[in-house]
mmCIF file of C-alpha atoms in Angstrom:
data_model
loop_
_atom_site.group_PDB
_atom_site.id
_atom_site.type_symbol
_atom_site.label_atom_id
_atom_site.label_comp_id
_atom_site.label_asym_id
_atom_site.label_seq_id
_atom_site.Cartn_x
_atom_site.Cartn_y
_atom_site.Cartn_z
ATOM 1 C CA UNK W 216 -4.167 -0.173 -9.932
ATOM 2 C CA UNK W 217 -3.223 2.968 -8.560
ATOM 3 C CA UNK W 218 -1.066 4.527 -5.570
ATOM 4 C CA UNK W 219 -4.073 3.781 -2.753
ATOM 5 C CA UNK W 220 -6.864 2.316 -4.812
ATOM 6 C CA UNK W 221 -6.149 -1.586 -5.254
ATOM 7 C CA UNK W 222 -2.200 -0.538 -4.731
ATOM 8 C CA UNK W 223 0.210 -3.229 -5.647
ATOM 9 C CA UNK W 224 2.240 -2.393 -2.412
ATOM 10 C CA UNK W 225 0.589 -4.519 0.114
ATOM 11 C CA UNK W 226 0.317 -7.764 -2.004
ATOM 12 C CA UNK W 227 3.982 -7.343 -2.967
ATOM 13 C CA UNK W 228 5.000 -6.449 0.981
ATOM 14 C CA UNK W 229 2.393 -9.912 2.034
ATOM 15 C CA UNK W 230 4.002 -11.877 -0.897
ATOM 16 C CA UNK W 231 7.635 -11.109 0.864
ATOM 17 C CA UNK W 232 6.271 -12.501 4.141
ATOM 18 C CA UNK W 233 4.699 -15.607 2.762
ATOM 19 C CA UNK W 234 7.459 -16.184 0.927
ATOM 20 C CA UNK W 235 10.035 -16.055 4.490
ATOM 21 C CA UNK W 236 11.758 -19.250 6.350
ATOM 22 C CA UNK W 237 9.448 -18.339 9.951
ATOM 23 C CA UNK W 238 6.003 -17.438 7.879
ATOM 24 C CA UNK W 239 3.090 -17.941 10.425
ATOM 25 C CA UNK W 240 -0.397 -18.832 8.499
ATOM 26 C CA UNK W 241 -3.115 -16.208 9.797
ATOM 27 C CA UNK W 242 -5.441 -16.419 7.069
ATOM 28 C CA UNK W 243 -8.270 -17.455 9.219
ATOM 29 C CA UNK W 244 -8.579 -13.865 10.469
ATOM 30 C CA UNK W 245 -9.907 -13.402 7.029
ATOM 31 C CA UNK W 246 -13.151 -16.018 7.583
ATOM 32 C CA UNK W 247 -13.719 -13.600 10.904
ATOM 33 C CA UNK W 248 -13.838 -10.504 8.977
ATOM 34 C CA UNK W 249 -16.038 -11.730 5.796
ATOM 35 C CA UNK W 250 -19.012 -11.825 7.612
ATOM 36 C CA UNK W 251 -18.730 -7.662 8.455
ATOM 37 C CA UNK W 252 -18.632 -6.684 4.851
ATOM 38 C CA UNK W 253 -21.218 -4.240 4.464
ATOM 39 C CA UNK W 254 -22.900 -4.775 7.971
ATOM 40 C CA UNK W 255 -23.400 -2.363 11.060
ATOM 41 C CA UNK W 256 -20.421 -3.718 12.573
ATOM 42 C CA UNK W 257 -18.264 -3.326 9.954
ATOM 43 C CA UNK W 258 -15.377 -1.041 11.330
ATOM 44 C CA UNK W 259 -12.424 -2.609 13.040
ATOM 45 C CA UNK W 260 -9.523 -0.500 14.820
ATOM 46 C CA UNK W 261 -6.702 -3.280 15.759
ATOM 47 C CA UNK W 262 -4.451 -1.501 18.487
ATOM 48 C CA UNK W 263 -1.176 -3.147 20.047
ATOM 49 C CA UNK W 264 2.329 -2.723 20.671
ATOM 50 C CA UNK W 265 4.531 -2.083 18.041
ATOM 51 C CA UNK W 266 6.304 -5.061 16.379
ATOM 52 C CA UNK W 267 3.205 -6.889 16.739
ATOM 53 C CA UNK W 268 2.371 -8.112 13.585
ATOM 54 C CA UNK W 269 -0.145 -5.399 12.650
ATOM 55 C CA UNK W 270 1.266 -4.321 9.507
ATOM 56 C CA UNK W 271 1.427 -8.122 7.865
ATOM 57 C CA UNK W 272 -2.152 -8.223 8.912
ATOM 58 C CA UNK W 273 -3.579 -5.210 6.924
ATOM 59 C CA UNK W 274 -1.129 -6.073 4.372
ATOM 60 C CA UNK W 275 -2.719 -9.397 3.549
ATOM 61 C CA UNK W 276 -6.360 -8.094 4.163
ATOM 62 C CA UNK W 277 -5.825 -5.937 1.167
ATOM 63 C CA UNK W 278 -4.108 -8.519 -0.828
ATOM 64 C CA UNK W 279 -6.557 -10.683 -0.686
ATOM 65 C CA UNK W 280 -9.787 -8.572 -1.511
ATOM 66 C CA UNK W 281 -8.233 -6.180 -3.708
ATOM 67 C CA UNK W 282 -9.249 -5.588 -7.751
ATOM 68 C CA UNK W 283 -6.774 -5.667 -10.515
ATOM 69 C CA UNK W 284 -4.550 -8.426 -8.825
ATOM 70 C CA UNK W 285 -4.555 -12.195 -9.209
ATOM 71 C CA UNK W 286 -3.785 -13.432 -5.049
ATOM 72 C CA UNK W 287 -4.724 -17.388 -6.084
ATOM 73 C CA UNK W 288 -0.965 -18.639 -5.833
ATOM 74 C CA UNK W 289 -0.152 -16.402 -3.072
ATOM 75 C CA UNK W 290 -2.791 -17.462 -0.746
ATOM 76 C CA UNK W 291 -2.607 -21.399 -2.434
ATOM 77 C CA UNK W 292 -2.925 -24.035 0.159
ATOM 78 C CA UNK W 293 -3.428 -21.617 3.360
ATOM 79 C CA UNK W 294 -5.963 -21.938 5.536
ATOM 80 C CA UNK W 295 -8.826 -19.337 4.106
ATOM 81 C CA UNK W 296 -8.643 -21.783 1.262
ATOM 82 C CA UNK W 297 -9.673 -24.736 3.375
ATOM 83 C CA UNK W 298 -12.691 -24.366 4.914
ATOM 84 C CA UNK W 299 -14.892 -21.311 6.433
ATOM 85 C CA UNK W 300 -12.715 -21.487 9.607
ATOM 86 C CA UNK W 301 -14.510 -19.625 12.931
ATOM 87 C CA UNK W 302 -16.936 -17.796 10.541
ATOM 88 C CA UNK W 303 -20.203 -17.587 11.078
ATOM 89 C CA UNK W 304 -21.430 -17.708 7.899
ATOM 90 C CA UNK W 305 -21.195 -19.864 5.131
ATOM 91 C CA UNK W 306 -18.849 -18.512 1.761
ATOM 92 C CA UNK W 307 -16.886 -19.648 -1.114
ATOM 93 C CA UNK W 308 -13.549 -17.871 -0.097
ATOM 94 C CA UNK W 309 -13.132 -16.844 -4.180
ATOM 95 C CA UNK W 310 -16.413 -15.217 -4.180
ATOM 96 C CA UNK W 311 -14.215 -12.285 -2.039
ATOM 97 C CA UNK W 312 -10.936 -12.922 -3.420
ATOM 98 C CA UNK W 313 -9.865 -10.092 -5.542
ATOM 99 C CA UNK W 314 -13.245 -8.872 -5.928
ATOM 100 C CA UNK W 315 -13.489 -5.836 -4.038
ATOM 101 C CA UNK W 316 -12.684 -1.903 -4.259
ATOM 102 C CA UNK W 317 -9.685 -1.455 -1.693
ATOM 103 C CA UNK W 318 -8.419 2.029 -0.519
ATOM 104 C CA UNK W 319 -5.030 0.992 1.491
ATOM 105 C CA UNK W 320 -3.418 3.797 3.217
ATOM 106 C CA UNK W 321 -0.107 3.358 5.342
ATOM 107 C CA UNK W 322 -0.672 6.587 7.535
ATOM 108 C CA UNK W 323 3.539 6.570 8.818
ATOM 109 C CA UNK W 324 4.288 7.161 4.498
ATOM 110 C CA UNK W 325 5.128 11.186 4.810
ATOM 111 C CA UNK W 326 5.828 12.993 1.844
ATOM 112 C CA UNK W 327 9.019 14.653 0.688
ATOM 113 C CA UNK W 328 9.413 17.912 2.121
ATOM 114 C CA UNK W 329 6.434 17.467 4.179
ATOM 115 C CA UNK W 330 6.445 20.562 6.597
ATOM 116 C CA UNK W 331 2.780 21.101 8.097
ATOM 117 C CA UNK W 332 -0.727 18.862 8.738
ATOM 118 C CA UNK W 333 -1.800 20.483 5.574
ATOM 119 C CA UNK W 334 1.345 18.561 3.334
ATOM 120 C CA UNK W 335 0.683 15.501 4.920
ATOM 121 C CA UNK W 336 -3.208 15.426 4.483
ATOM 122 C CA UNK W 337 -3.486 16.593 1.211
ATOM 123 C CA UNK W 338 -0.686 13.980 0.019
ATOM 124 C CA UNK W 339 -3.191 11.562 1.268
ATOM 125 C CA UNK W 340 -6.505 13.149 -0.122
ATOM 126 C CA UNK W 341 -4.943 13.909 -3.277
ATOM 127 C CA UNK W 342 -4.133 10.533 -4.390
ATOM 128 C CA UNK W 343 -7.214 8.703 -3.461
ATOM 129 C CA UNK W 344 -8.845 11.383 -5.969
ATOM 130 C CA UNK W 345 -5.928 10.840 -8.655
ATOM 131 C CA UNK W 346 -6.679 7.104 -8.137
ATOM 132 C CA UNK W 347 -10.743 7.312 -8.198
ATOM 133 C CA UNK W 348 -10.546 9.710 -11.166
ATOM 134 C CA UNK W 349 -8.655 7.407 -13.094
ATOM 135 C CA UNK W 350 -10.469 4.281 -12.355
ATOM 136 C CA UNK W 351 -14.032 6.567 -12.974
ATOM 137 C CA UNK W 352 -13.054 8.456 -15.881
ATOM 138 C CA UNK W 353 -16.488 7.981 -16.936
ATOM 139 C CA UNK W 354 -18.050 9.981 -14.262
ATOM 140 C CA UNK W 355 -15.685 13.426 -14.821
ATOM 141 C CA UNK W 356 -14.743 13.215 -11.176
ATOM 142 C CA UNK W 357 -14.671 17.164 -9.576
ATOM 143 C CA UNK W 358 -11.562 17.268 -8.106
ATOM 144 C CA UNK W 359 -11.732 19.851 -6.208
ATOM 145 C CA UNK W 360 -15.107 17.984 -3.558
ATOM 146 C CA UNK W 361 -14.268 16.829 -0.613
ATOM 147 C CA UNK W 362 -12.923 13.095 -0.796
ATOM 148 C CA UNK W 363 -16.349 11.921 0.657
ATOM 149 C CA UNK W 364 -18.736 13.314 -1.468
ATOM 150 C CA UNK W 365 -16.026 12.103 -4.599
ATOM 151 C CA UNK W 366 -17.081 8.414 -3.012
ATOM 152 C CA UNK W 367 -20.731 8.914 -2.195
ATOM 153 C CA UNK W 368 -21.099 10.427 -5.534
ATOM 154 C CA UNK W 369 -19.582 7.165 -7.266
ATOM 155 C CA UNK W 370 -21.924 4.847 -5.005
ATOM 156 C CA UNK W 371 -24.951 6.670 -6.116
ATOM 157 C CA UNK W 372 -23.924 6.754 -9.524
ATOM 158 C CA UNK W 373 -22.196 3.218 -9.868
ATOM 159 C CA UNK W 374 -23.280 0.979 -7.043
ATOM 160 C CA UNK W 375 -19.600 0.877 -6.079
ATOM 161 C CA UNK W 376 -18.728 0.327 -2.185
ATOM 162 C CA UNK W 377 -15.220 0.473 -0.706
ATOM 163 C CA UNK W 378 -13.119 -1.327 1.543
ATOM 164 C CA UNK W 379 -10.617 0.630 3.826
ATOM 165 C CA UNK W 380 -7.394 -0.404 5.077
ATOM 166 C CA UNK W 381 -5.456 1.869 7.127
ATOM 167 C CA UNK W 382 -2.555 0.808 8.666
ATOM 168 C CA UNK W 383 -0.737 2.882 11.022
ATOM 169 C CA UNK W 384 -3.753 5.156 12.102
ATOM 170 C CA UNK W 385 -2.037 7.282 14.773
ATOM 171 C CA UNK W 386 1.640 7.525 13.318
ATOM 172 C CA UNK W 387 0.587 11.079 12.672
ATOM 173 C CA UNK W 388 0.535 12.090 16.333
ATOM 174 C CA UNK W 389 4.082 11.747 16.586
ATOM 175 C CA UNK W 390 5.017 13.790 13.951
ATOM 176 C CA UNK W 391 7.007 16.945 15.051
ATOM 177 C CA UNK W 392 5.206 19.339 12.893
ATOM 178 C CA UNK W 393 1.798 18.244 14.394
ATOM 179 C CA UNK W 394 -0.129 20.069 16.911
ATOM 180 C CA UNK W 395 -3.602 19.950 18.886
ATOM 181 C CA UNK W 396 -5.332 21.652 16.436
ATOM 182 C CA UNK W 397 -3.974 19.582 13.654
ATOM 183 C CA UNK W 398 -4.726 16.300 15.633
ATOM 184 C CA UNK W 399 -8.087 17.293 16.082
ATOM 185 C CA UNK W 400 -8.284 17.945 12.049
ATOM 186 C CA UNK W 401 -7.136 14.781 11.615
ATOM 187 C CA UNK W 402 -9.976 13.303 13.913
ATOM 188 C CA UNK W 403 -12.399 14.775 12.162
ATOM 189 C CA UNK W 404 -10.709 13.820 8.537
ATOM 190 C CA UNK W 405 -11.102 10.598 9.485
ATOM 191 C CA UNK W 406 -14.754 11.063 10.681
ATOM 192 C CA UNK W 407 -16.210 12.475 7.567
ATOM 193 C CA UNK W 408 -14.760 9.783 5.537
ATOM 194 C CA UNK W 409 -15.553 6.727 7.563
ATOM 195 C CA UNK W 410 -18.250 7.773 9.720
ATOM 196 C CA UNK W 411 -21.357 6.430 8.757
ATOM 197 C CA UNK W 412 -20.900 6.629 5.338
ATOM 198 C CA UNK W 413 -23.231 4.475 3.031
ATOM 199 C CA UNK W 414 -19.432 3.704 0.727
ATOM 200 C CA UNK W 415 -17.912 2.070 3.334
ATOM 201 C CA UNK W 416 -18.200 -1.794 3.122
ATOM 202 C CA UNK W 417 -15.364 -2.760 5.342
ATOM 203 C CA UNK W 418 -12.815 -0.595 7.755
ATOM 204 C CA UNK W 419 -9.936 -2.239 9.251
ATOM 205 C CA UNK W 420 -7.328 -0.110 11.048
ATOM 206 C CA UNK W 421 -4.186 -0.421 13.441
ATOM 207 C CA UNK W 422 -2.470 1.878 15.085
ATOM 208 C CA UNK W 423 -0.545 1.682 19.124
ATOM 209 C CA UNK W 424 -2.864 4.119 20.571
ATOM 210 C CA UNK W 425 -6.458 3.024 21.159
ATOM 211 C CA UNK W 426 -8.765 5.374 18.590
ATOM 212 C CA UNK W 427 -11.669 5.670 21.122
ATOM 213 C CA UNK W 428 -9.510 7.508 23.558
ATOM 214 C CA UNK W 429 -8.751 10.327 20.749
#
């Protein structure tokens, strides 16, 4: 359980909302997004106004397939647990509960005393590879690769695919200390990790502005 790898934060932030007087079941969502894992069409970028409910969707996405937690009395008695609602395929909701590798990443989080792109970023990129070398101590993880040849190299060598959840995509182009250049940087971050990439069994974003325009 680390800081972005299977992160206690959004099971604890979904356990707060299932636990309020006006919680709204939306656990079907979750029968609608089985049936990407590991396909083509596996990336999804939700995009709509703010206050929207975006952030209590990623957060229980990652609760619910995340390792290293134990979700069964948290998502007790809602609808995922009833019946394959709207999927398209047939599945045994605990067969995905719990069982996958999640990297969540809340992209508004800025780090203390963060002054340029390069603080922010590396924040980010940092502790994925503190998290991956910790849960792969086996593999003597170089530190110093780029974060997606630190994840291809653990699917060759392991078998291991990952789930993303990033909520929050484009809080970083309204940060102050961002500029054109750094925007496009952060494009292109987000490119070589995601893009095409062979580790990448699931990618579920939100943001307000819609990615494909950027």
């Amino acid at each position: 359980m680390g800081r972005f790898l299977n992160s206690i934060i959004p099971y604890e932030a979904y356990r707060r909302i299932a636990n309020s007087r006006y919680f709204v079941d939306k656990t079907a969502l979750l029968s609608e997004l089985v049936p990407a894992l590991d396909l083509e069409e596996r990336y999804f970028c939700i995009t709509r106004p703010r206050r929207f409910g975006k952030s209590v969707m990623a957060h229980m996405i990652a609760a619910f397939f995340e390792k290293d937690m134990d979700s069964s009395t948290l998502f007790e008695g809602l609808e995922i647990t009833k019946g394959n609602i709207g999927s398209s395929i047939d599945f045994d909701y605990k067969d995905h509960m719990n069982q996958h590798q999640v990297i969540f990443i809340d992209f508004s989080t800025v780090p203390e005393q963060c002054r340029s792109y390069q603080d922010y970023i590396s924040s980010i990129s940092t502790g994925i590879k503190d998290d991956l070398a910790e849960a792969y101590p086996e593999l003597s993880i170089d530190q110093m690769q780029s974060l997606w040849d630190i994840l291809t190299n653990i699917f060759q060598k392991t078998g291991d695919r990952f789930l993303f959840v990033m909520d929050e995509w484009d809080a970083l182009f309204h940060m102050p200390f961002v500029q054109k250049k750094e925007k496009d940087a952060y494009l292109l971050f987000l490119k070589m990790m995601l893009k095409d990439r062979v580790y990448v069994e699931f990618a579920y974003m939100t943001g307000v502005l819609p990615i494909a325009k950027y």
